[in-house]
């Protein structure tokens, strides 16, 4: 057979493609079977109580909030998530750049800056409200994250993958609610008592409220909701028209923080 | 030949110095690869220890990586053990419940291999025994 350079190159090209395709297919098969072995069949339901296809949201009833009840809810969250309590820099300093905030008290005019009507009842304007990550439908933080460390789950929760965060803080700049905190200091040194169930973070990552995704996956309620005694917080599935939260939203007029920025917050406030 | 005495002496000294690490190690062999210790109260109390099917000694890096992505990104929190039961994929809770001897189980090999994973910067170490 006549063999020239042209034939040789053609054959070599075909052979390369063939080998590469075979290897990729084999690798993909191997990876799939290894994954199934290690993770179990796809869609196995280990926690049957956990709700599927939900869209989680929260209603905060500011009429029922008291200083003590807010304290209790904040403490439940801080303890469950090993949130560091870095001391304020000096007495009287309300804000501290080292502070890590998942759920905290905020003055009404700061929480709802665009909605200050004149002559509002003092119980609205003078009381502090409970604020947390709004778990936006349209989260700006997710859009700007260069590493996909923060992402939105199928149930709408905006969550952090602390393993991937590079601490660039784009998400903090993008969040219109200041709901994200940066660990300038080692979080472990300032945690009160460490809860072994939940990891601490390391210096140099951003963190925020995760709507207690680890609780929801087991079919439990978030820690702050479990801690409230008079129904100050209502948590539930927006996709279920019969759920408690949908009833509360039907029967009460609610407002949301900064609706004008278009992020569609999923934390509603009854005032 | 000029200065052959000095050159040859120098060469002998050089070769001896260069080969000294090899010569000194002849017969000694490499230090033995440390074996992770399975001697914890939790493992001892189990008649037939149940763990993952994979050979964890050589593959735990890939397995743990797969698990962490599965838990954090896919909200899939459990994996089957040898017995087919589902166990929670959690380093500090499930793994360390049995392997509570971190110094003998994790650190011994990591020190030998000079790898320094930063798992414990975030995940909580089991409290020291005794």
Short mmCIF file of C-alpha atoms in Angstrom, two decimals:
data_model
loop_
_atom_site.label_atom_id
_atom_site.label_comp_id
_atom_site.label_asym_id
_atom_site.label_seq_id
_atom_site.Cartn_x
_atom_site.Cartn_y
_atom_site.Cartn_z
CA UNK A 1 0.00 0.00 0.00
CA UNK A 2 1.25 3.42 -0.87
CA UNK A 3 1.93 5.39 2.25
CA UNK A 4 2.64 9.07 2.23
CA UNK A 5 2.66 11.82 4.82
CA UNK A 6 -0.95 12.80 4.04
CA UNK A 7 -2.29 9.31 4.77
CA UNK A 8 -0.21 8.98 7.88
CA UNK A 9 -1.51 12.26 9.34
CA UNK A 10 -5.13 11.32 8.55
CA UNK A 11 -4.78 7.97 10.27
CA UNK A 12 -3.04 9.53 13.25
CA UNK A 13 -5.79 12.10 13.61
CA UNK A 14 -8.57 9.52 13.51
CA UNK A 15 -6.73 7.30 15.98
CA UNK A 16 -6.22 10.19 18.42
CA UNK A 17 -9.90 11.12 18.35
CA UNK A 18 -10.89 7.50 18.84
CA UNK A 19 -8.61 6.95 21.81
CA UNK A 20 -9.62 10.24 23.42
CA UNK A 21 -13.34 9.53 23.02
CA UNK A 22 -12.97 6.03 24.42
CA UNK A 23 -10.96 7.26 27.40
CA UNK A 24 -13.43 10.05 28.21
CA UNK A 25 -16.39 7.70 28.03
CA UNK A 26 -14.65 5.15 30.24
CA UNK A 27 -13.69 7.82 32.72
CA UNK A 28 -17.22 9.20 32.84
CA UNK A 29 -18.60 5.70 33.44
CA UNK A 30 -16.06 5.04 36.15
CA UNK A 31 -16.79 8.36 37.83
CA UNK A 32 -20.54 7.73 37.75
CA UNK A 33 -20.23 4.28 39.26
CA UNK A 34 -17.80 5.54 41.91
CA UNK A 35 -20.18 8.37 42.74
CA UNK A 36 -23.11 6.00 43.07
CA UNK A 37 -21.07 3.74 45.33
CA UNK A 38 -20.04 6.59 47.57
CA UNK A 39 -23.11 8.76 47.56
CA UNK A 40 -25.84 6.19 47.07
CA UNK A 41 -28.41 6.13 44.31
CA UNK A 42 -29.40 9.58 43.16
CA UNK A 43 -32.35 11.09 44.95
CA UNK A 44 -32.24 8.77 47.97
CA UNK A 45 -34.33 10.38 50.70
CA UNK A 46 -32.50 9.95 53.98
CA UNK A 47 -34.65 12.44 55.86
CA UNK A 48 -38.22 11.74 54.77
CA UNK A 49 -39.53 14.68 56.82
CA UNK A 50 -37.53 17.11 54.71
CA UNK A 51 -39.80 19.00 52.38
CA UNK A 52 -39.11 18.76 48.67
CA UNK A 53 -39.72 21.47 46.06
CA UNK A 54 -40.19 24.18 48.64
CA UNK A 55 -39.51 27.90 48.37
CA UNK A 56 -38.62 29.02 51.85
CA UNK A 57 -39.56 32.42 53.21
CA UNK A 58 -40.04 34.14 56.54
CA UNK A 59 -42.44 36.63 58.04
CA UNK A 60 -41.29 38.83 60.92
CA UNK A 61 -44.15 40.17 63.00
CA UNK A 62 -42.64 43.37 64.36
CA UNK A 63 -45.75 43.97 66.52
CA UNK A 64 -44.79 41.00 68.66
CA UNK A 65 -41.05 41.61 68.84
CA UNK A 66 -39.61 42.52 72.22
CA UNK A 67 -36.03 43.12 73.26
CA UNK A 68 -36.01 39.83 75.18
CA UNK A 69 -37.48 37.74 72.40
CA UNK A 70 -35.03 39.16 69.87
CA UNK A 71 -32.17 38.50 72.24
CA UNK A 72 -33.30 34.89 72.58
CA UNK A 73 -33.56 34.32 68.83
CA UNK A 74 -30.21 35.94 68.14
CA UNK A 75 -28.58 33.87 70.85
CA UNK A 76 -30.05 30.64 69.44
CA UNK A 77 -28.56 31.45 66.03
CA UNK A 78 -25.20 32.58 67.39
CA UNK A 79 -24.81 29.47 69.44
CA UNK A 80 -25.91 27.02 66.72
CA UNK A 81 -23.59 28.49 64.10
CA UNK A 82 -20.57 29.32 66.29
CA UNK A 83 -20.86 32.97 65.38
CA UNK A 84 -17.95 34.86 66.89
CA UNK A 85 -18.75 37.72 69.24
CA UNK A 86 -15.83 40.03 68.65
CA UNK A 87 -15.91 42.73 71.29
CA UNK A 88 -16.78 46.21 70.15
CA UNK A 89 -13.75 48.42 69.77
CA UNK A 90 -14.70 50.90 72.43
CA UNK A 91 -17.69 51.53 74.63
CA UNK A 92 -20.59 53.12 72.84
CA UNK A 93 -19.41 51.95 69.42
CA UNK A 94 -22.45 50.45 67.82
CA UNK A 95 -20.75 49.16 64.71
CA UNK A 96 -17.54 47.28 64.45
CA UNK A 97 -15.97 46.11 61.22
CA UNK A 98 -15.00 42.79 62.83
CA UNK A 99 -18.56 42.06 63.82
CA UNK A 100 -20.17 38.94 62.32
CA UNK A 101 -23.90 39.32 61.86
CA UNK A 102 -26.32 36.61 60.81
CA UNK A 103 -29.44 37.91 62.51
CA UNK A 104 -29.41 41.16 64.43
CA UNK A 105 -31.43 44.13 65.68
CA UNK A 106 -31.63 47.21 63.51
CA UNK A 107 -33.34 50.55 63.93
CA UNK A 108 -36.46 50.94 61.81
CA UNK A 109 -35.12 53.88 59.83
CA UNK A 110 -31.99 51.94 58.91
CA UNK A 111 -33.85 48.76 58.03
CA UNK A 112 -36.43 50.57 55.89
CA UNK A 113 -34.66 53.71 54.70
CA UNK A 114 -37.02 54.45 51.84
CA UNK A 115 -40.23 54.15 53.80
CA UNK A 116 -40.04 56.76 56.54
CA UNK A 117 -43.35 58.55 56.47
CA UNK A 118 -43.68 61.53 58.75
CA UNK A 119 -45.55 61.14 62.05
CA UNK A 120 -45.46 57.34 62.20
CA UNK A 121 -46.54 55.81 65.49
CA UNK A 122 -43.61 55.77 67.90
CA UNK A 123 -43.92 52.03 68.48
CA UNK A 124 -43.02 51.55 64.81
CA UNK A 125 -40.19 54.03 64.56
CA UNK A 126 -38.61 53.65 67.96
CA UNK A 127 -38.54 49.89 68.27
CA UNK A 128 -35.78 47.93 66.70
CA UNK A 129 -36.60 45.27 64.12
CA UNK A 130 -35.00 41.93 63.57
CA UNK A 131 -33.08 41.73 60.30
CA UNK A 132 -31.26 38.88 58.60
CA UNK A 133 -30.23 37.82 55.12
CA UNK A 134 -33.27 38.31 52.92
CA UNK A 135 -32.65 35.17 50.87
CA UNK A 136 -33.52 37.18 47.75
CA UNK A 137 -35.28 35.66 44.80
CA UNK A 138 -32.89 37.61 42.61
CA UNK A 139 -29.69 37.76 44.67
CA UNK A 140 -27.10 40.32 43.64
CA UNK A 141 -24.41 38.60 45.72
CA UNK A 142 -24.67 35.40 43.69
CA UNK A 143 -24.38 37.28 40.44
CA UNK A 144 -21.12 38.97 41.39
CA UNK A 145 -19.35 36.05 43.08
CA UNK A 146 -16.38 35.14 40.87
CA UNK A 147 -15.92 31.65 42.31
CA UNK A 148 -19.56 30.58 42.73
CA UNK A 149 -18.84 30.27 46.43
CA UNK A 150 -22.21 31.81 47.10
CA UNK A 151 -25.04 30.27 45.16
CA UNK A 152 -28.78 29.83 45.21
CA UNK A 153 -30.19 26.42 45.99
CA UNK A 154 -33.27 25.00 44.29
CA UNK A 155 -35.36 25.96 47.31
CA UNK A 156 -34.28 29.58 46.93
CA UNK A 157 -31.84 29.70 49.82
CA UNK A 158 -28.75 31.74 49.09
CA UNK A 159 -25.95 29.87 50.76
CA UNK A 160 -22.18 30.05 51.15
CA UNK A 161 -19.75 27.31 50.23
CA UNK A 162 -17.05 28.36 52.67
CA UNK A 163 -14.56 26.01 51.00
CA UNK A 164 -14.63 28.10 47.87
CA UNK A 165 -14.77 31.64 49.20
CA UNK A 166 -11.63 33.59 48.35
CA UNK A 167 -12.63 36.59 50.45
CA UNK A 168 -12.84 39.09 47.60
CA UNK A 169 -15.94 40.67 49.22
CA UNK A 170 -17.67 41.50 45.93
CA UNK A 171 -20.79 39.98 47.46
CA UNK A 172 -20.59 42.35 50.41
CA UNK A 173 -20.43 45.28 48.02
CA UNK A 174 -23.37 43.90 46.04
CA UNK A 175 -25.69 43.11 48.96
CA UNK A 176 -28.08 46.05 49.44
CA UNK A 177 -28.89 44.96 53.00
CA UNK A 178 -25.43 44.65 54.57
CA UNK A 179 -26.26 41.08 55.44
CA UNK A 180 -22.80 39.70 54.87
CA UNK A 181 -19.84 39.83 57.20
CA UNK A 182 -16.17 39.29 56.62
CA UNK A 183 -13.93 37.39 59.00
CA UNK A 184 -11.07 39.80 59.60
CA UNK A 185 -10.14 37.81 62.69
CA UNK A 186 -10.08 34.10 63.44
CA UNK A 187 -13.73 33.36 64.27
CA UNK A 188 -12.89 30.59 66.69
CA UNK A 189 -11.19 32.77 69.27
CA UNK A 190 -14.34 34.76 69.93
CA UNK A 191 -16.96 32.01 69.85
CA UNK A 192 -18.59 31.60 73.22
CA UNK A 193 -18.87 27.86 73.44
CA UNK A 194 -18.18 25.86 70.34
CA UNK A 195 -21.02 23.77 68.96
CA UNK A 196 -19.34 20.72 67.39
CA UNK A 197 -22.28 20.14 65.03
CA UNK A 198 -21.48 23.17 62.88
CA UNK A 199 -18.07 24.17 61.55
CA UNK A 200 -16.53 27.49 62.41
CA UNK A 201 -15.22 29.53 59.53
CA UNK A 202 -11.66 30.63 58.93
CA UNK A 203 -10.11 34.04 58.65
CA UNK A 204 -10.66 35.56 55.21
CA UNK A 205 -14.08 34.22 54.25
CA UNK A 206 -17.43 35.96 54.01
CA UNK A 207 -20.36 34.55 55.92
CA UNK A 208 -24.06 35.19 56.41
CA UNK A 209 -27.37 33.70 57.48
CA UNK A 210 -28.08 30.45 55.63
CA UNK A 211 -31.75 30.15 56.72
CA UNK A 212 -30.50 27.12 58.69
CA UNK A 213 -30.29 25.06 55.51
CA UNK A 214 -28.76 22.23 57.55
CA UNK A 215 -31.92 22.14 59.69
CA UNK A 216 -34.31 22.37 56.75
CA UNK A 217 -32.59 19.45 55.03
CA UNK A 218 -33.50 17.35 58.06
CA UNK A 219 -37.07 18.58 58.12
CA UNK A 220 -36.55 20.93 61.09
CA UNK A 221 -37.27 24.63 61.48
CA UNK A 222 -34.53 27.27 61.61
CA UNK A 223 -33.01 27.89 65.04
CA UNK A 224 -34.39 31.43 65.38
CA UNK A 225 -37.90 30.20 64.62
CA UNK A 226 -37.54 27.37 67.13
CA UNK A 227 -36.45 29.91 69.74
CA UNK A 228 -39.41 32.26 69.36
CA UNK A 229 -42.30 31.69 71.74
CA UNK A 230 -45.10 33.99 70.61
CA UNK A 231 -45.03 33.46 66.88
CA UNK A 232 -42.81 36.47 66.19
CA UNK A 233 -41.38 34.61 63.22
CA UNK A 234 -43.35 32.54 60.76
CA UNK A 235 -41.35 30.33 58.47
CA UNK A 236 -42.68 28.25 55.64
CA UNK A 237 -43.02 27.18 52.07
CA UNK A 238 -44.22 29.83 49.64
CA UNK A 239 -45.03 27.19 47.03
CA UNK A 240 -47.70 25.66 49.24
CA UNK A 241 -50.87 27.83 49.21
CA UNK A 242 -52.10 26.16 52.41
CA UNK A 243 -48.93 26.79 54.39
CA UNK A 244 -48.97 28.94 57.52
CA UNK A 245 -46.80 31.61 55.94
CA UNK A 246 -49.12 32.04 52.96
CA UNK A 247 -52.07 32.43 55.35
CA UNK A 248 -50.19 35.05 57.34
CA UNK A 249 -49.30 36.90 54.15
CA UNK A 250 -52.92 36.75 52.97
CA UNK A 251 -54.27 38.16 56.19
CA UNK A 252 -51.72 40.88 56.97
CA UNK A 253 -50.24 43.78 55.10
CA UNK A 254 -46.49 43.24 54.87
CA UNK A 255 -43.55 45.27 53.70
CA UNK A 256 -40.11 44.23 52.55
CA UNK A 257 -36.73 45.90 52.85
CA UNK A 258 -35.70 48.09 49.90
CA UNK A 259 -38.16 46.65 47.37
CA UNK A 260 -36.98 49.28 44.89
CA UNK A 261 -33.64 47.56 44.28
CA UNK A 262 -35.42 44.60 42.70
CA UNK A 263 -33.83 41.73 44.56
CA UNK A 264 -37.23 40.34 45.70
CA UNK A 265 -36.45 39.72 49.37
CA UNK A 266 -38.10 36.69 50.92
CA UNK A 267 -38.29 38.12 54.43
CA UNK A 268 -41.57 39.96 54.98
CA UNK A 269 -42.36 42.37 57.80
CA UNK A 270 -45.71 43.01 59.43
CA UNK A 271 -45.58 46.52 60.94
CA UNK B 1 50.74 14.72 35.80
CA UNK B 2 50.55 17.84 37.85
CA UNK B 3 49.09 17.79 41.40
CA UNK B 4 47.62 14.34 40.94
CA UNK B 5 47.87 13.70 44.65
CA UNK B 6 45.76 16.73 45.56
CA UNK B 7 43.21 16.09 42.82
CA UNK B 8 42.71 12.43 43.62
CA UNK B 9 42.45 13.16 47.35
CA UNK B 10 39.93 15.87 46.60
CA UNK B 11 37.92 13.55 44.36
CA UNK B 12 37.88 10.83 47.02
CA UNK B 13 36.68 13.28 49.66
CA UNK B 14 34.02 14.65 47.30
CA UNK B 15 32.71 11.19 46.36
CA UNK B 16 32.65 10.14 50.01
CA UNK B 17 30.71 13.24 51.04
CA UNK B 18 28.33 12.99 48.11
CA UNK B 19 27.59 9.33 48.72
CA UNK B 20 27.48 9.56 52.49
CA UNK B 21 23.67 9.84 52.77
CA UNK B 22 23.25 6.77 50.59
CA UNK B 23 25.95 4.80 52.40
CA UNK B 24 24.62 5.70 55.83
CA UNK B 25 21.13 4.57 54.85
CA UNK B 26 22.20 1.21 53.46
CA UNK B 27 20.52 -1.51 55.46
CA UNK B 28 18.45 0.97 57.45
CA UNK B 29 15.76 1.21 54.82
CA UNK B 30 13.11 3.91 54.69
CA UNK B 31 11.10 4.62 57.82
CA UNK B 32 8.05 2.39 57.98
CA UNK B 33 4.83 3.87 56.61
CA UNK B 34 2.72 4.61 59.66
CA UNK B 35 -0.56 2.76 59.97
CA UNK B 36 -3.57 4.71 61.18
CA UNK B 37 -4.62 3.48 64.58
CA UNK B 38 -8.11 1.99 64.86
CA UNK B 39 -7.89 1.74 68.61
CA UNK B 40 -10.73 3.89 69.90
CA UNK B 41 -13.48 3.00 72.36
CA UNK B 42 -16.18 3.47 69.70
CA UNK B 43 -14.52 1.12 67.22
CA UNK B 44 -13.71 -1.43 69.92
CA UNK B 45 -17.28 -1.52 71.12
CA UNK B 46 -18.50 -2.35 67.60
CA UNK B 47 -18.26 -6.05 66.91
CA UNK B 48 -18.10 -5.59 63.18
CA UNK B 49 -16.98 -2.09 62.29
CA UNK B 50 -19.07 -0.48 59.61
CA UNK B 51 -17.54 2.13 57.38
CA UNK B 52 -17.47 3.18 53.76
CA UNK B 53 -16.83 0.64 51.02
CA UNK B 54 -13.98 2.51 49.42
CA UNK B 55 -10.37 2.00 50.44
CA UNK B 56 -10.20 5.10 52.53
CA UNK B 57 -6.49 4.92 53.24
CA UNK B 58 -5.62 5.66 49.62
CA UNK B 59 -8.78 7.46 48.49
CA UNK B 60 -10.07 9.51 51.39
CA UNK B 61 -9.03 12.77 49.74
CA UNK B 62 -11.26 12.12 46.73
CA UNK B 63 -14.05 10.69 48.86
CA UNK B 64 -14.10 13.60 51.29
CA UNK B 65 -13.99 16.05 48.41
CA UNK B 66 -16.94 14.33 46.73
CA UNK B 67 -18.87 14.32 50.00
CA UNK B 68 -18.25 17.94 50.76
CA UNK B 69 -19.55 19.01 47.35
CA UNK B 70 -22.49 16.67 47.69
CA UNK B 71 -23.48 18.06 51.09
CA UNK B 72 -22.84 21.73 50.49
CA UNK B 73 -23.91 22.11 46.90
CA UNK B 74 -26.47 19.36 46.32
CA UNK B 75 -27.91 19.25 49.87
CA UNK B 76 -27.45 15.48 49.83
CA UNK B 77 -26.41 14.68 53.37
CA UNK B 78 -26.11 10.90 53.56
CA UNK B 79 -24.04 8.13 52.03
CA UNK B 80 -24.35 4.35 52.30
CA UNK B 81 -21.98 2.40 54.52
CA UNK B 82 -20.86 -1.20 54.00
CA UNK B 83 -24.06 -2.39 55.62
CA UNK B 84 -26.19 -0.44 53.14
CA UNK B 85 -27.46 1.87 55.89
CA UNK B 86 -27.32 5.58 55.19
CA UNK B 87 -24.93 7.61 57.30
CA UNK B 88 -24.60 11.35 57.57
CA UNK B 89 -21.64 12.66 55.58
CA UNK B 90 -20.01 14.75 58.24
CA UNK B 91 -16.33 14.87 59.03
CA UNK B 92 -16.56 16.26 62.54
CA UNK B 93 -19.73 14.42 63.51
CA UNK B 94 -19.85 11.04 61.77
CA UNK B 95 -16.20 10.27 60.93
CA UNK B 96 -14.75 11.56 64.16
CA UNK B 97 -17.40 9.85 66.26
CA UNK B 98 -15.54 6.57 65.73
CA UNK B 99 -12.10 7.93 64.83
CA UNK B 100 -11.88 10.11 67.87
CA UNK B 101 -8.11 9.61 68.02
CA UNK B 102 -7.18 12.35 65.55
CA UNK B 103 -3.50 12.36 66.55
CA UNK B 104 -3.09 8.64 65.81
CA UNK B 105 -5.60 8.35 62.99
CA UNK B 106 -5.15 11.50 60.90
CA UNK B 107 -2.02 13.28 62.02
CA UNK B 108 0.33 10.31 62.05
CA UNK B 109 0.15 9.81 58.26
CA UNK B 110 -0.23 13.49 57.45
CA UNK B 111 2.98 14.23 59.32
CA UNK B 112 4.77 11.36 57.59
CA UNK B 113 3.62 12.53 54.17
CA UNK B 114 4.17 16.19 55.07
CA UNK B 115 0.67 17.19 53.99
CA UNK B 116 -1.12 19.82 55.97
CA UNK B 117 -4.82 19.89 55.05
CA UNK B 118 -6.75 22.79 56.55
CA UNK B 119 -9.88 20.77 57.46
CA UNK B 120 -9.51 21.57 61.14
CA UNK B 121 -9.33 25.31 60.62
CA UNK B 122 -13.11 25.17 60.35
CA UNK B 123 -14.31 21.71 61.35
CA UNK B 124 -14.26 21.03 65.04
CA UNK B 125 -11.73 18.51 66.31
CA UNK B 126 -13.02 15.86 68.66
CA UNK B 127 -12.13 16.65 72.26
CA UNK B 128 -8.90 15.05 73.43
CA UNK B 129 -9.39 11.75 75.22
CA UNK B 130 -8.28 11.18 78.75
#
